[in-house]
Amino acid sequence: MSVRKPTSARVAIVGLSVCLAAGFLLSILSCALYGNWWPLLVVFTYAIAPLPNAIFGQYVSADPLADVSSSVADFGRFLTSVLVVSGFGLPVVLSHAGIITSMAMFMSISGGMLVYGTIIVYSTLFRERQSDF
């Protein structure tokens, strides 16, 4: 009876799903433990942040040496960066205003780092590679 070894793609998917679940858990616990549900707004930025790159990413030139930049693709990158920065900045502003506690802020930011890091690692690991032929 032979035991199949897991492939590296399966291990990567499992590891990324654990990191994503831990990030969402930290974000939800930052709300539930302190009885204030305002940090849950950050979770919406997690869901919306990759959408501009997915929608406007098709307007990027396939030639890496081309000096042409699409304004539509740049606008998509701008929207993504606004959403990512607001995902980190919103807990800081809420904590500074006294709406949430500082511990809830730290939990929300660390959960955001896990979620955004998972998205970045997933997109780099499973990007389709184009062949020259």
N, CA and C of each residue as an Amber inpcrd file, in Angstrom:
protein
   399
   0.8380000  -1.1570000   0.0000000   0.0000000   0.0000000   0.0000000
   0.8960000   1.2370000   0.0000000   0.7720000   2.0280000  -1.0290000
   1.6280000   3.1990000  -1.1410000   0.8970000   4.4510000  -0.6460000
   1.6590000   5.3250000  -0.0640000   1.1170000   6.5800000   0.4410000
   1.5220000   7.6830000  -0.5320000   0.5360000   8.4400000  -0.9750000
   0.8350000   9.5190000  -1.9160000   1.3860000  10.7200000  -1.1650000
   2.4370000  11.2920000  -1.6950000   3.0060000  12.4900000  -1.1090000
   2.2300000  13.7040000  -1.6200000   1.9800000  14.6620000  -0.7500000
   1.2600000  15.8440000  -1.2110000   2.1300000  16.6860000  -2.1370000
   1.5250000  17.2300000  -3.1480000   2.2690000  18.0850000  -4.0620000
   2.4670000  19.4490000  -3.4250000   3.3740000  20.1940000  -3.9730000
   3.6730000  21.5090000  -3.4020000   2.4940000  22.4730000  -3.5660000
   1.7030000  22.2990000  -4.6140000   0.5430000  23.1720000  -4.8060000
  -0.4970000  22.9180000  -3.7170000  -0.6810000  21.6690000  -3.3510000
  -1.6470000  21.3570000  -2.2940000  -1.1860000  21.9130000  -0.9430000
   0.0760000  21.7700000  -0.6650000   0.6210000  22.2820000   0.5860000
   0.4830000  23.8070000   0.6240000   0.7320000  24.4520000  -0.5100000
   0.6130000  25.9090000  -0.5680000  -0.8330000  26.3410000  -0.3640000
  -1.7610000  25.6370000  -0.9770000  -3.1840000  25.9780000  -0.8200000
  -3.6190000  25.8090000   0.6360000  -3.2040000  24.7360000   1.2690000
  -3.5830000  24.5010000   2.6650000  -2.9640000  25.5640000   3.5690000
  -1.6990000  25.8730000   3.3560000  -1.0460000  26.9000000   4.1620000
  -1.6740000  28.2720000   3.9880000  -1.9980000  28.6120000   2.7470000
  -2.6360000  29.8990000   2.4850000  -4.0380000  29.9680000   3.0670000
  -4.7510000  28.8550000   3.0260000  -6.1040000  28.8680000   3.5970000
  -6.0670000  28.9900000   5.1150000  -5.0570000  28.4050000   5.7510000
  -4.9080000  28.5530000   7.1990000  -4.5850000  30.0100000   7.5510000
  -3.6980000  30.6420000   6.7770000  -3.3690000  32.0500000   7.0280000
  -4.5760000  32.9500000   6.7920000  -5.3460000  32.6700000   5.7530000
  -6.5350000  33.4720000   5.4730000  -7.5760000  33.3190000   6.5750000
  -7.7660000  32.0860000   7.0360000  -8.7250000  31.8490000   8.1200000
  -8.2640000  32.5240000   9.4110000  -6.9650000  32.4930000   9.6870000
  -6.4470000  33.1600000  10.8910000  -6.6240000  34.6720000  10.8030000
  -6.4540000  35.2260000   9.6150000  -6.6550000  36.6600000   9.4310000
  -8.1000000  37.0700000   9.6550000  -9.0240000  36.3130000   9.0890000
 -10.4370000  36.6240000   9.3170000 -10.8330000  36.3880000  10.7720000
 -10.2520000  35.3620000  11.3990000 -10.5390000  35.1000000  12.8030000
 -10.0790000  36.2580000  13.6840000  -8.8850000  36.7690000  13.4310000
  -8.4000000  37.9130000  14.2050000  -9.2770000  39.1410000  13.9960000
  -9.7240000  39.3480000  12.7770000 -10.5770000  40.5070000  12.5010000
 -11.9270000  40.3810000  13.2000000 -12.4970000  39.1980000  13.1820000
 -13.7910000  39.0050000  13.8300000 -13.6390000  39.0160000  15.3470000
 -12.5470000  38.4480000  15.8670000 -12.3200000  38.4930000  17.3120000
 -12.0490000  39.9030000  17.8170000 -11.4680000  40.7470000  16.9680000
 -11.2640000  42.1370000  17.3900000 -12.5950000  42.8380000  17.6010000
 -13.6260000  42.3540000  16.9610000 -14.9730000  42.9040000  17.1740000
 -15.6640000  42.2270000  18.3540000 -15.6280000  40.9050000  18.3660000
 -16.4260000  40.1480000  19.3320000 -15.8910000  40.2590000  20.7620000
 -14.5850000  40.2690000  20.9420000 -14.0280000  40.2940000  22.2900000
 -14.2540000  41.6170000  23.0050000 -14.3490000  42.6830000  22.2470000
 -14.4540000  43.9960000  22.8650000 -15.8310000  44.6220000  22.6910000
 -16.7880000  43.8690000  22.1430000 -18.1750000  44.3150000  22.0690000
 -18.4140000  45.5050000  21.1710000 -17.5590000  45.6930000  20.1800000
 -17.7080000  46.8140000  19.2690000 -17.4990000  46.2940000  17.8520000
 -18.4580000  46.4690000  16.9960000 -18.4200000  45.8510000  15.6790000
 -17.9190000  46.7870000  14.5920000 -17.4010000  47.9480000  14.9390000
 -16.8620000  48.8610000  13.9360000 -15.6530000  48.2960000  13.1900000
 -14.7590000  47.5270000  13.8100000 -13.6320000  46.9850000  13.0370000
 -14.0490000  46.0170000  11.9300000 -15.3050000  45.6020000  11.9430000
 -15.7700000  44.7020000  10.8830000 -15.8050000  45.4050000   9.5240000
 -15.7920000  46.7310000   9.5180000 -15.7310000  47.4620000   8.2520000
 -14.4490000  47.1540000   7.4810000 -13.4010000  46.7980000   8.2070000
 -12.1330000  46.4770000   7.5640000 -12.2600000  45.2030000   6.7280000
 -13.1040000  44.2840000   7.1500000 -13.2880000  43.0300000   6.4130000
 -13.8610000  43.3140000   5.0260000 -14.6840000  44.3390000   4.9100000
 -15.2300000  44.6830000   3.6000000 -14.1380000  45.1790000   2.6600000
 -13.1350000  45.8620000   3.2030000 -12.0330000  46.2840000   2.3430000
 -11.1940000  45.0890000   1.8920000 -11.1470000  44.0050000   2.6940000
 -10.4460000  42.7980000   2.2570000 -11.1110000  42.2220000   1.0110000
 -12.4210000  42.2260000   1.0140000 -13.1590000  41.6240000  -0.0930000
 -13.1240000  42.4970000  -1.3420000 -13.0920000  43.8060000  -1.1540000
 -13.1730000  44.7120000  -2.2930000 -11.7970000  45.0420000  -2.8710000
 -10.7360000  44.9660000  -2.0790000  -9.4040000  45.4090000  -2.5090000
  -8.8780000  44.7150000  -3.7680000  -9.0280000  43.4010000  -3.9540000
  -8.4880000  42.7980000  -5.1740000  -9.3230000  43.0470000  -6.4280000
 -10.5310000  43.5320000  -6.2730000 -11.4170000  43.6840000  -7.4300000
 -10.9130000  44.6730000  -8.4800000 -10.4120000  45.8670000  -8.1240000
  -9.9290000  46.7600000  -9.1850000  -8.7990000  46.1630000 -10.0120000
  -7.8710000  45.4440000  -9.3820000  -6.8120000  44.8010000 -10.1630000
  -7.3620000  43.6960000 -11.0490000  -8.3630000  42.9760000 -10.5720000
  -8.9450000  41.9190000 -11.3850000  -9.7210000  42.4900000 -12.5730000
 -10.3960000  43.5950000 -12.3450000 -11.2050000  44.1860000 -13.4160000
 -10.3320000  44.9460000 -14.4120000  -9.4360000  45.8080000 -13.9030000
  -8.6410000  46.6560000 -14.7870000  -7.3130000  46.0220000 -15.1840000
  -7.0000000  44.8360000 -14.6870000  -5.7400000  44.1790000 -15.0000000
  -5.6260000  43.7140000 -16.4260000  -6.7390000  43.5700000 -17.1170000
  -6.6880000  43.1090000 -18.5020000  -6.1990000  44.1940000 -19.4580000
  -6.0920000  45.4310000 -18.9800000  -5.6470000  46.5290000 -19.8220000
  -4.1490000  46.7470000 -19.7540000  -3.4360000  45.8790000 -19.0610000
  -1.9850000  45.9780000 -18.9460000  -1.3650000  45.3480000 -20.1890000
  -0.3240000  45.9620000 -20.6830000   0.3690000  45.4610000 -21.8640000
   1.0490000  44.1310000 -21.5550000   0.9910000  43.2030000 -22.4880000
   1.6100000  41.8880000 -22.3000000   3.1200000  41.9520000 -22.4850000
   3.6080000  42.9660000 -23.1720000   5.0380000  43.1150000 -23.4240000
   5.6920000  43.8380000 -22.2520000   6.5940000  43.1580000 -21.5260000
   7.2110000  43.8140000 -20.3660000   8.1640000  44.9440000 -20.7500000
   8.6480000  44.9530000 -21.9970000   9.5680000  45.9950000 -22.4360000
   8.8430000  47.2010000 -23.0250000   7.5470000  47.0950000 -23.1800000
   6.7930000  48.2140000 -23.7470000   6.7720000  49.3780000 -22.7540000
   6.9200000  50.5580000 -23.2990000   6.9530000  51.7430000 -22.4510000
   5.5780000  52.3960000 -22.3600000   4.5680000  51.6440000 -22.7520000
   3.2080000  52.1630000 -22.7650000   2.5300000  51.7950000 -21.4550000
   1.8960000  52.7670000 -20.8360000   1.1700000  52.5250000 -19.6060000
  -0.2810000  52.9220000 -19.8240000  -1.1780000  52.0400000 -19.4850000
  -2.5940000  52.3080000 -19.6600000  -3.1110000  53.0890000 -18.4590000
  -3.8300000  54.1510000 -18.7240000  -4.3740000  54.9440000 -17.6260000
  -5.4610000  54.1760000 -16.8900000  -6.1450000  53.2900000 -17.5810000
  -7.1820000  52.4790000 -16.9340000  -6.5410000  51.5090000 -15.9420000
  -5.4380000  50.8830000 -16.3350000  -4.7350000  49.9710000 -15.4270000
  -4.1410000  50.7290000 -14.2470000  -3.6280000  51.9350000 -14.4970000
  -3.1010000  52.7440000 -13.4010000  -4.2080000  53.1500000 -12.4350000
  -5.3920000  53.4500000 -12.9590000  -6.5170000  53.7860000 -12.0960000
  -6.9270000  52.5840000 -11.2430000  -6.8770000  51.3860000 -11.8110000
  -7.1630000  50.1720000 -11.0390000  -6.1580000  49.9590000  -9.9280000
  -4.8870000  50.2020000 -10.2100000  -3.8580000  50.0940000  -9.1710000
  -4.0700000  51.1440000  -8.0780000  -4.4690000  52.3490000  -8.4940000
  -4.7300000  53.4020000  -7.5350000  -5.8880000  53.0240000  -6.6060000
  -6.9740000  52.5090000  -7.1640000  -8.1070000  52.0970000  -6.3380000
  -7.7230000  50.9830000  -5.3720000  -6.9230000  50.0380000  -5.8440000
  -6.4770000  48.9560000  -4.9780000  -5.6320000  49.4970000  -3.8340000
  -4.7350000  50.4190000  -4.1350000  -3.8840000  50.9650000  -3.0720000
  -4.6960000  51.7870000  -2.0770000  -5.7210000  52.5060000  -2.5380000
  -6.5790000  53.2570000  -1.6240000  -7.2970000  52.3000000  -0.6790000
  -7.7920000  51.1910000  -1.2030000  -8.5100000  50.2290000  -0.3670000
  -7.5790000  49.5350000   0.6320000  -6.3680000  49.2110000   0.2050000
  -5.4150000  48.5600000   1.1150000  -4.9980000  49.5180000   2.2260000
  -4.7020000  50.7610000   1.8680000  -4.3110000  51.7420000   2.8840000
  -5.4670000  52.0180000   3.8390000  -6.6910000  52.0780000   3.3140000
  -7.8290000  52.3020000   4.2020000  -8.0730000  51.0890000   5.1030000
  -7.7230000  49.8940000   4.6410000  -7.8400000  48.7190000   5.4910000
  -6.9240000  48.7630000   6.6820000  -5.7490000  49.3980000   6.5270000
  -4.8410000  49.5550000   7.6550000  -5.1210000  50.8360000   8.4360000
  -5.5760000  51.8600000   7.7600000  -5.7740000  53.1480000   8.4110000
  -7.0690000  53.2660000   9.1950000  -8.0970000  52.5470000   8.7780000
  -9.3870000  52.6560000   9.4570000  -9.3270000  52.2290000  10.9230000
  -8.6750000  51.1190000  11.2670000  -8.5700000  50.7880000  12.7000000
  -7.7780000  51.8180000  13.5000000  -6.7680000  52.4220000  12.8780000
  -5.9780000  53.4370000  13.5740000  -6.8420000  54.6610000  13.8600000
  -7.6350000  55.0750000  12.8760000  -8.5020000  56.2360000  13.0620000
  -9.5830000  55.9380000  14.1010000 -10.1560000  54.7370000  14.0450000
 -11.1820000  54.3710000  15.0270000 -10.6110000  54.3080000  16.4400000
  -9.3870000  53.8290000  16.5770000  -8.7540000  53.7810000  17.8870000
  -8.4070000  55.1820000  18.3800000  -7.9270000  56.0190000  17.4880000
  -7.5750000  57.3840000  17.8780000  -8.8160000  58.1740000  18.3150000
  -9.9460000  57.8890000  17.6900000 -11.1890000  58.5740000  18.0470000
 -11.8190000  57.9950000  19.3060000 -11.2940000  56.9030000  19.8230000
 -11.8130000  56.2870000  21.0310000 -13.0110000  55.3820000  20.7970000
 -13.2470000  55.0340000  19.5480000 -14.3870000  54.1700000  19.2290000
 -14.0600000  52.7130000  19.5250000 -12.8220000  52.3010000  19.2350000
 -12.3910000  50.9310000  19.5440000 -11.1760000  51.0120000  20.4570000
 -10.8650000  49.9090000  21.1090000  -9.6980000  49.8610000  21.9920000
  -8.4310000  49.6540000  21.1690000  -7.3040000  49.9150000  21.7820000
  -6.0420000  49.7440000  21.0650000  -5.7610000  48.2700000  20.7760000
  -6.1920000  47.3800000  21.6620000  -5.9910000  45.9490000  21.4060000
  -6.8200000  45.4920000  20.2130000  -8.0380000  46.0030000  20.0890000
  -8.8620000  45.6740000  18.9230000  -8.2080000  46.2070000  17.6520000
  -7.5680000  47.3730000  17.7620000  -6.8600000  47.9290000  16.6070000
  -5.7140000  47.0140000  16.1960000  -4.9080000  46.5690000  17.1690000
  -3.7850000  45.6900000  16.8440000  -4.2590000  44.3600000  16.2530000
  -5.3370000  43.8220000  16.7850000  -5.8600000  42.5620000  16.2470000
  -6.3890000  42.7490000  14.8310000  -7.0550000  43.8600000  14.5820000
  -7.5990000  44.1240000  13.2600000  -6.4870000  44.3460000  12.2390000
  -5.4470000  45.0700000  12.6210000  -4.3350000  45.3130000  11.7050000
  -3.5580000  44.0310000  11.4350000  -3.3240000  43.2220000  12.4650000
  -2.6030000  41.9600000  12.2290000  -3.4340000  40.9970000  11.3980000
  -4.7460000  40.9890000  11.5850000  -5.6100000  40.1840000  10.7300000
  -5.5710000  40.6790000   9.2960000  -5.5210000  41.9910000   9.1220000
  -5.4100000  42.5560000   7.7780000  -4.1070000  42.2010000   7.1020000
  -3.0120000  42.2110000   7.8780000  -1.7290000  41.8220000   7.2970000
  -1.7450000  40.3690000   6.8480000  -2.3730000  39.5070000   7.6290000
  -2.4780000  38.1020000   7.2280000  -3.3180000  37.9470000   5.9610000
  -4.4390000  38.6350000   5.8960000  -5.3140000  38.5040000   4.7190000
  -4.6460000  39.0810000   3.4790000  -4.1060000  40.2980000   3.5710000
  -3.4560000  40.8950000   2.4050000  -2.2040000  40.1140000   2.0070000
  -1.4560000  39.6250000   2.9810000  -0.2980000  38.7910000   2.6610000
  -0.6790000  37.5070000   1.9540000  -1.7940000  36.9170000   2.3670000
  -2.2710000  35.7020000   1.7010000  -2.6520000  35.9920000   0.2590000
  -3.3090000  37.1120000   0.0360000  -3.6930000  37.4760000  -1.3310000
  -2.4630000  37.6950000  -2.2010000  -1.4510000  38.3680000  -1.6610000
  -0.2410000  38.6380000  -2.4360000   0.5170000  37.3470000  -2.7290000
   0.6670000  36.4880000  -1.7230000   1.3960000  35.2330000  -1.9360000
   0.6470000  34.3280000  -2.9120000  -0.6680000  34.2660000  -2.8090000
  -1.4510000  33.4480000  -3.7320000  -1.2940000  33.9500000  -5.1580000
  -1.3500000  35.2650000  -5.3510000  -1.2520000  35.7900000  -6.7130000
   0.1400000  35.5910000  -7.3040000   1.1860000  35.6010000  -6.4730000
   2.5210000  35.3690000  -7.0160000   2.8010000  33.8870000  -7.2420000
   2.2720000  33.0160000  -6.3810000   2.5280000  31.5880000  -6.5560000
   1.7790000  30.9910000  -7.7370000   0.5710000  31.4360000  -7.9590000
  -0.2640000  30.8020000  -8.9680000  -0.5070000  31.6850000 -10.1770000
   0.4230000  32.5840000 -10.4490000   0.3410000  33.4050000 -11.6460000
   0.6770000  32.5320000 -12.8480000  -0.0970000  32.7120000 -13.9120000
   0.1800000  31.9350000 -15.1310000   1.4300000  32.4750000 -15.7760000
   2.3310000  31.5730000 -16.0430000   3.5620000  31.9710000 -16.6790000
   3.4030000  31.8290000 -18.1870000   3.8270000  32.8740000 -18.9140000
   3.7300000  32.8430000 -20.3660000   5.0350000  32.3160000 -20.9260000
   4.9310000  31.4350000 -21.8710000   6.1330000  30.9030000 -22.4910000
   6.5050000  31.7630000 -23.7080000   7.7500000  31.6950000 -24.0930000
   8.2310000  32.4870000 -25.2180000   7.8760000  31.8560000 -26.5560000
   7.3760000  30.6530000 -26.5390000   7.1110000  29.9440000 -27.7870000
   5.6720000  29.9700000 -28.1430000
